[in-house]
PDB file of C-alpha atoms in Angstrom:
ATOM      1  CA  UNK A   1     152.054  89.055  99.172  1.00 44.00           C
ATOM      2  CA  UNK A   2     155.566  91.272  99.405  1.00 49.00           C
ATOM      3  CA  UNK A   3     155.273  94.962  99.080  1.00 53.00           C
ATOM      4  CA  UNK A   4     156.900  95.319  95.492  1.00 59.00           C
ATOM      5  CA  UNK A   5     154.825  92.213  94.028  1.00 59.00           C
ATOM      6  CA  UNK A   6     152.124  93.666  91.567  1.00 59.00           C
ATOM      7  CA  UNK A   7     148.364  93.368  92.755  1.00 72.00           C
ATOM      8  CA  UNK A   8     146.557  90.237  91.294  1.00 73.00           C
ATOM      9  CA  UNK A   9     143.124  90.318  89.929  1.00 78.00           C
ATOM     10  CA  UNK A  10     140.666  87.567  88.614  1.00 82.00           C
ATOM     11  CA  UNK A  11     139.195  87.782  85.209  1.00 82.00           C
ATOM     12  CA  UNK A  12     135.307  87.649  85.267  1.00 79.00           C
ATOM     13  CA  UNK A  13     135.162  85.853  81.760  1.00 81.00           C
ATOM     14  CA  UNK A  14     137.793  83.190  81.879  1.00 82.00           C
ATOM     15  CA  UNK A  15     138.143  83.235  86.058  1.00 80.00           C
ATOM     16  CA  UNK A  16     142.097  82.812  85.691  1.00 78.00           C
ATOM     17  CA  UNK A  17     144.232  84.964  88.066  1.00 81.00           C
ATOM     18  CA  UNK A  18     146.532  87.667  86.192  1.00 73.00           C
ATOM     19  CA  UNK A  19     148.421  90.722  87.452  1.00 71.00           C
ATOM     20  CA  UNK A  20     147.522  93.960  86.713  1.00 68.00           C
ATOM     21  CA  UNK A  21     150.703  94.890  84.905  1.00 68.00           C
ATOM     22  CA  UNK A  22     149.941  92.429  82.400  1.00 68.00           C
ATOM     23  CA  UNK A  23     146.972  94.265  81.378  1.00 73.00           C
ATOM     24  CA  UNK A  24     143.030  94.273  82.001  1.00 78.00           C
ATOM     25  CA  UNK A  25     139.936  96.332  81.331  1.00 80.00           C
ATOM     26  CA  UNK A  26     137.131  97.012  83.546  1.00 83.00           C
ATOM     27  CA  UNK A  27     133.594  96.428  82.452  1.00 84.00           C
ATOM     28  CA  UNK A  28     131.743  99.638  82.337  1.00 82.00           C
ATOM     29  CA  UNK A  29     128.817  98.265  83.693  1.00 84.00           C
ATOM     30  CA  UNK A  30     129.702  95.866  86.631  1.00 87.00           C
ATOM     31  CA  UNK A  31     133.372  97.288  87.051  1.00 84.00           C
ATOM     32  CA  UNK A  32     134.340  93.570  87.074  1.00 83.00           C
ATOM     33  CA  UNK A  33     138.227  92.923  85.529  1.00 82.00           C
ATOM     34  CA  UNK A  34     138.594  91.247  82.158  1.00 82.00           C
ATOM     35  CA  UNK A  35     141.774  90.033  81.099  1.00 76.00           C
ATOM     36  CA  UNK A  36     142.997  91.582  77.861  1.00 75.00           C
ATOM     37  CA  UNK A  37     143.258  88.504  76.025  1.00 76.00           C
ATOM     38  CA  UNK A  38     139.493  87.758  77.018  1.00 78.00           C
ATOM     39  CA  UNK A  39     138.319  90.832  75.506  1.00 80.00           C
ATOM     40  CA  UNK A  40     139.046  90.494  71.602  1.00 78.00           C
ATOM     41  CA  UNK A  41     139.240  94.422  70.840  1.00 78.00           C
ATOM     42  CA  UNK A  42     140.564  95.630  67.491  1.00 78.00           C
ATOM     43  CA  UNK A  43     143.609  97.696  67.501  1.00 77.00           C
ATOM     44  CA  UNK A  44     141.920 101.055  67.147  1.00 76.00           C
ATOM     45  CA  UNK A  45     139.428 100.002  70.058  1.00 79.00           C
ATOM     46  CA  UNK A  46     142.831  99.141  72.401  1.00 75.00           C
ATOM     47  CA  UNK A  47     143.853 102.676  71.483  1.00 76.00           C
ATOM     48  CA  UNK A  48     140.559 104.248  72.753  1.00 76.00           C
ATOM     49  CA  UNK A  49     140.469 102.349  75.830  1.00 75.00           C
ATOM     50  CA  UNK A  50     142.781 104.699  77.822  1.00 74.00           C
ATOM     51  CA  UNK A  51     141.270 107.573  76.946  1.00 75.00           C
ATOM     52  CA  UNK A  52     139.307 109.552  79.669  1.00 71.00           C
ATOM     53  CA  UNK A  53     136.521 111.007  77.419  1.00 74.00           C
ATOM     54  CA  UNK A  54     136.113 107.769  75.245  1.00 75.00           C
ATOM     55  CA  UNK A  55     132.598 107.043  73.765  1.00 72.00           C
ATOM     56  CA  UNK A  56     133.493 103.142  73.455  1.00 76.00           C
ATOM     57  CA  UNK A  57     131.799 101.115  76.363  1.00 80.00           C
ATOM     58  CA  UNK A  58     133.313  97.725  77.534  1.00 82.00           C
ATOM     59  CA  UNK A  59     130.523  95.600  78.856  1.00 85.00           C
ATOM     60  CA  UNK A  60     131.140  91.977  80.005  1.00 85.00           C
ATOM     61  CA  UNK A  61     129.216  89.023  78.713  1.00 84.00           C
ATOM     62  CA  UNK A  62     127.003  88.739  82.006  1.00 86.00           C
ATOM     63  CA  UNK A  63     126.205  92.447  81.657  1.00 87.00           C
ATOM     64  CA  UNK A  64     125.273  92.104  78.088  1.00 86.00           C
ATOM     65  CA  UNK A  65     122.711  89.395  78.996  1.00 87.00           C
ATOM     66  CA  UNK A  66     121.311  91.268  81.625  1.00 87.00           C
ATOM     67  CA  UNK A  67     120.796  94.273  79.367  1.00 86.00           C
ATOM     68  CA  UNK A  68     119.193  91.906  76.742  1.00 88.00           C
ATOM     69  CA  UNK A  69     116.534  90.685  79.390  1.00 89.00           C
ATOM     70  CA  UNK A  70     115.915  94.361  80.672  1.00 89.00           C
ATOM     71  CA  UNK A  71     112.795  95.006  77.959  1.00 91.00           C
ATOM     72  CA  UNK A  72     111.499  91.612  79.196  1.00 92.00           C
ATOM     73  CA  UNK A  73     111.795  92.912  83.017  1.00 91.00           C
ATOM     74  CA  UNK A  74     110.250  96.128  82.402  1.00 93.00           C
ATOM     75  CA  UNK A  75     107.242  94.501  80.686  1.00 94.00           C
ATOM     76  CA  UNK A  76     106.676  92.477  83.759  1.00 94.00           C
ATOM     77  CA  UNK A  77     107.201  95.386  86.046  1.00 95.00           C
ATOM     78  CA  UNK A  78     104.301  97.230  84.144  1.00 96.00           C
ATOM     79  CA  UNK A  79     102.140  93.820  84.186  1.00 95.00           C
ATOM     80  CA  UNK A  80     102.598  93.646  88.003  1.00 95.00           C
ATOM     81  CA  UNK A  81     101.798  97.526  88.415  1.00 95.00           C
ATOM     82  CA  UNK A  82      98.364  96.765  86.638  1.00 94.00           C
ATOM     83  CA  UNK A  83      97.520  93.960  88.620  1.00 92.00           C
ATOM     84  CA  UNK A  84      97.978  95.812  91.585  1.00 92.00           C
ATOM     85  CA  UNK A  85      96.092  98.773  90.718  1.00 90.00           C
ATOM     86  CA  UNK A  86      93.199  96.127  89.733  1.00 87.00           C
ATOM     87  CA  UNK A  87      93.251  94.621  93.351  1.00 85.00           C
ATOM     88  CA  UNK A  88      93.290  98.116  94.682  1.00 84.00           C
ATOM     89  CA  UNK A  89      90.544  99.053  92.594  1.00 82.00           C
ATOM     90  CA  UNK A  90      88.429  95.767  93.509  1.00 79.00           C
ATOM     91  CA  UNK A  91      88.968  95.273  97.169  1.00 74.00           C
ATOM     92  CA  UNK A  92      85.780  96.529  98.167  1.00 70.00           C
ATOM     93  CA  UNK A  93      83.944  94.091  95.842  1.00 71.00           C
ATOM     94  CA  UNK A  94      85.975  91.302  97.427  1.00 67.00           C
ATOM     95  CA  UNK A  95      84.836  92.014 101.121  1.00 66.00           C
ATOM     96  CA  UNK A  96      82.025  90.490 102.712  1.00 61.00           C
ATOM     97  CA  UNK A  97      80.632  91.326 106.291  1.00 61.00           C
ATOM     98  CA  UNK A  98      78.731  89.429 108.953  1.00 58.00           C
ATOM     99  CA  UNK A  99      77.200  91.325 111.494  1.00 56.00           C
ATOM    100  CA  UNK A 100      75.323  90.245 114.833  1.00 53.00           C
ATOM    101  CA  UNK A 101      71.435  90.167 114.482  1.00 50.00           C
ATOM    102  CA  UNK A 102      71.403  92.113 117.836  1.00 47.00           C
ATOM    103  CA  UNK A 103      73.919  93.681 120.193  1.00 44.00           C
ATOM    104  CA  UNK A 104      73.049  91.266 122.810  1.00 39.00           C
ATOM    105  CA  UNK A 105      74.461  88.606 120.752  1.00 46.00           C
ATOM    106  CA  UNK A 106      78.091  89.461 121.385  1.00 48.00           C
ATOM    107  CA  UNK A 107      79.379  86.264 122.322  1.00 50.00           C
ATOM    108  CA  UNK A 108      81.051  85.403 118.844  1.00 53.00           C
ATOM    109  CA  UNK A 109      84.242  87.427 118.590  1.00 60.00           C
ATOM    110  CA  UNK A 110      87.200  87.158 116.484  1.00 62.00           C
ATOM    111  CA  UNK A 111      88.668  84.516 118.071  1.00 66.00           C
ATOM    112  CA  UNK A 112      85.657  82.181 117.801  1.00 68.00           C
ATOM    113  CA  UNK A 113      85.105  83.270 114.170  1.00 67.00           C
ATOM    114  CA  UNK A 114      88.734  82.050 113.448  1.00 67.00           C
ATOM    115  CA  UNK A 115      88.181  78.841 115.252  1.00 72.00           C
ATOM    116  CA  UNK A 116      84.918  78.197 113.580  1.00 72.00           C
ATOM    117  CA  UNK A 117      85.708  79.243 110.054  1.00 72.00           C
ATOM    118  CA  UNK A 118      88.812  77.175 109.003  1.00 71.00           C
ATOM    119  CA  UNK A 119      89.822  78.695 105.726  1.00 71.00           C
ATOM    120  CA  UNK A 120      91.646  75.218 104.783  1.00 73.00           C
ATOM    121  CA  UNK A 121      88.302  73.268 105.152  1.00 73.00           C
ATOM    122  CA  UNK A 122      86.330  75.796 102.899  1.00 72.00           C
ATOM    123  CA  UNK A 123      89.489  76.136 100.451  1.00 71.00           C
ATOM    124  CA  UNK A 124      89.594  79.956 101.060  1.00 73.00           C
ATOM    125  CA  UNK A 125      92.347  82.484 101.218  1.00 73.00           C
ATOM    126  CA  UNK A 126      91.244  84.882 104.053  1.00 70.00           C
ATOM    127  CA  UNK A 127      93.457  87.927 103.547  1.00 69.00           C
ATOM    128  CA  UNK A 128      92.408  89.905 106.705  1.00 69.00           C
ATOM    129  CA  UNK A 129      90.155  89.626 109.616  1.00 67.00           C
ATOM    130  CA  UNK A 130      89.082  92.837 111.403  1.00 69.00           C
ATOM    131  CA  UNK A 131      86.950  93.135 114.496  1.00 66.00           C
ATOM    132  CA  UNK A 132      85.422  96.645 114.851  1.00 67.00           C
ATOM    133  CA  UNK A 133      84.178  98.523 118.140  1.00 65.00           C
ATOM    134  CA  UNK A 134      80.758  97.389 117.543  1.00 62.00           C
ATOM    135  CA  UNK A 135      81.674  93.872 117.736  1.00 59.00           C
ATOM    136  CA  UNK A 136      81.391  93.475 113.494  1.00 66.00           C
ATOM    137  CA  UNK A 137      83.657  91.114 112.036  1.00 68.00           C
ATOM    138  CA  UNK A 138      84.852  91.826 108.635  1.00 70.00           C
ATOM    139  CA  UNK A 139      86.720  88.859 106.400  1.00 68.00           C
ATOM    140  CA  UNK A 140      88.498  89.757 103.503  1.00 71.00           C
ATOM    141  CA  UNK A 141      89.284  87.032 100.580  1.00 74.00           C
ATOM    142  CA  UNK A 142      91.276  86.783  97.428  1.00 76.00           C
ATOM    143  CA  UNK A 143      88.386  85.874  95.066  1.00 78.00           C
ATOM    144  CA  UNK A 144      84.752  86.365  94.569  1.00 78.00           C
ATOM    145  CA  UNK A 145      84.363  82.432  94.261  1.00 81.00           C
ATOM    146  CA  UNK A 146      86.169  82.127  97.988  1.00 79.00           C
ATOM    147  CA  UNK A 147      83.994  85.042  99.203  1.00 76.00           C
ATOM    148  CA  UNK A 148      80.866  82.913  98.198  1.00 79.00           C
ATOM    149  CA  UNK A 149      82.073  79.889  99.735  1.00 79.00           C
ATOM    150  CA  UNK A 150      82.943  81.823 102.858  1.00 76.00           C
ATOM    151  CA  UNK A 151      79.525  83.207 102.949  1.00 77.00           C
ATOM    152  CA  UNK A 152      77.849  79.943 102.719  1.00 79.00           C
ATOM    153  CA  UNK A 153      79.966  78.390 105.559  1.00 78.00           C
ATOM    154  CA  UNK A 154      79.752  81.590 107.528  1.00 74.00           C
ATOM    155  CA  UNK A 155      75.850  81.640 107.180  1.00 74.00           C
ATOM    156  CA  UNK A 156      75.633  77.747 108.346  1.00 74.00           C
ATOM    157  CA  UNK A 157      78.476  77.929 111.040  1.00 72.00           C
ATOM    158  CA  UNK A 158      77.692  81.381 112.701  1.00 65.00           C
ATOM    159  CA  UNK A 159      73.978  81.046 114.107  1.00 60.00           C
ATOM    160  CA  UNK A 160      73.100  84.522 114.889  1.00 52.00           C
ATOM    161  CA  UNK A 161      74.890  86.401 112.407  1.00 49.00           C
ATOM    162  CA  UNK A 162      73.097  87.706 109.342  1.00 46.00           C
ATOM    163  CA  UNK A 163      75.126  87.850 105.904  1.00 48.00           C
ATOM    164  CA  UNK A 164      74.472  89.855 102.645  1.00 45.00           C
ATOM    165  CA  UNK A 165      75.264  93.502 104.545  1.00 48.00           C
ATOM    166  CA  UNK A 166      77.011  95.913 102.128  1.00 45.00           C
ATOM    167  CA  UNK A 167      80.691  96.960 103.329  1.00 49.00           C
ATOM    168  CA  UNK A 168      79.641 100.495 103.002  1.00 52.00           C
ATOM    169  CA  UNK A 169      77.083 100.328 105.536  1.00 58.00           C
ATOM    170  CA  UNK A 170      79.177  98.595 107.920  1.00 52.00           C
ATOM    171  CA  UNK A 171      81.939 101.108 107.445  1.00 51.00           C
ATOM    172  CA  UNK A 172      79.340 103.921 108.107  1.00 58.00           C
ATOM    173  CA  UNK A 173      78.136 102.448 111.238  1.00 56.00           C
ATOM    174  CA  UNK A 174      81.726 102.063 112.232  1.00 50.00           C
ATOM    175  CA  UNK A 175      82.488 105.795 111.466  1.00 53.00           C
ATOM    176  CA  UNK A 176      79.411 106.554 113.361  1.00 58.00           C
ATOM    177  CA  UNK A 177      80.427 104.695 116.400  1.00 50.00           C
ATOM    178  CA  UNK A 178      84.156 105.990 116.405  1.00 48.00           C
ATOM    179  CA  UNK A 179      82.802 109.401 116.465  1.00 51.00           C
TER     180      UNK A 179
END
């Protein structure tokens, strides 16, 4: 482009290129350029647009659609926040611990548990596997149904482990061991 040619803009509505000196407006939301013929302003609105302290906003069609969807998006965000709070509140109920019967039976470690209990085989989503200092292994599931399937599978495949021990007891023993 030569130095004395006016700069070119592309209209966000009709996608045609136009020169700045031919007249355009900027969307007050996305700051995209809109050619003056695509705006359909009344003569009084046209007179207001150059004013610095104008109250009239020019919003392009894409931004109007986005603004129209805002209440739906806010509603969805609130629903997600509620679901997250429920998950945080109920995480202890969805946790099950298998603990060795005696401290001599420490041959089954985290890797062996992972090998013996295949989540795909029992259709379980395991969120977390944690091994404590006392060789306790904690498996965390997504739902109570998955938790029950995991309990049954663990009790049958992991001989030498006992089930149904409350997570609070396990955490208490872990805290004592760590102090």
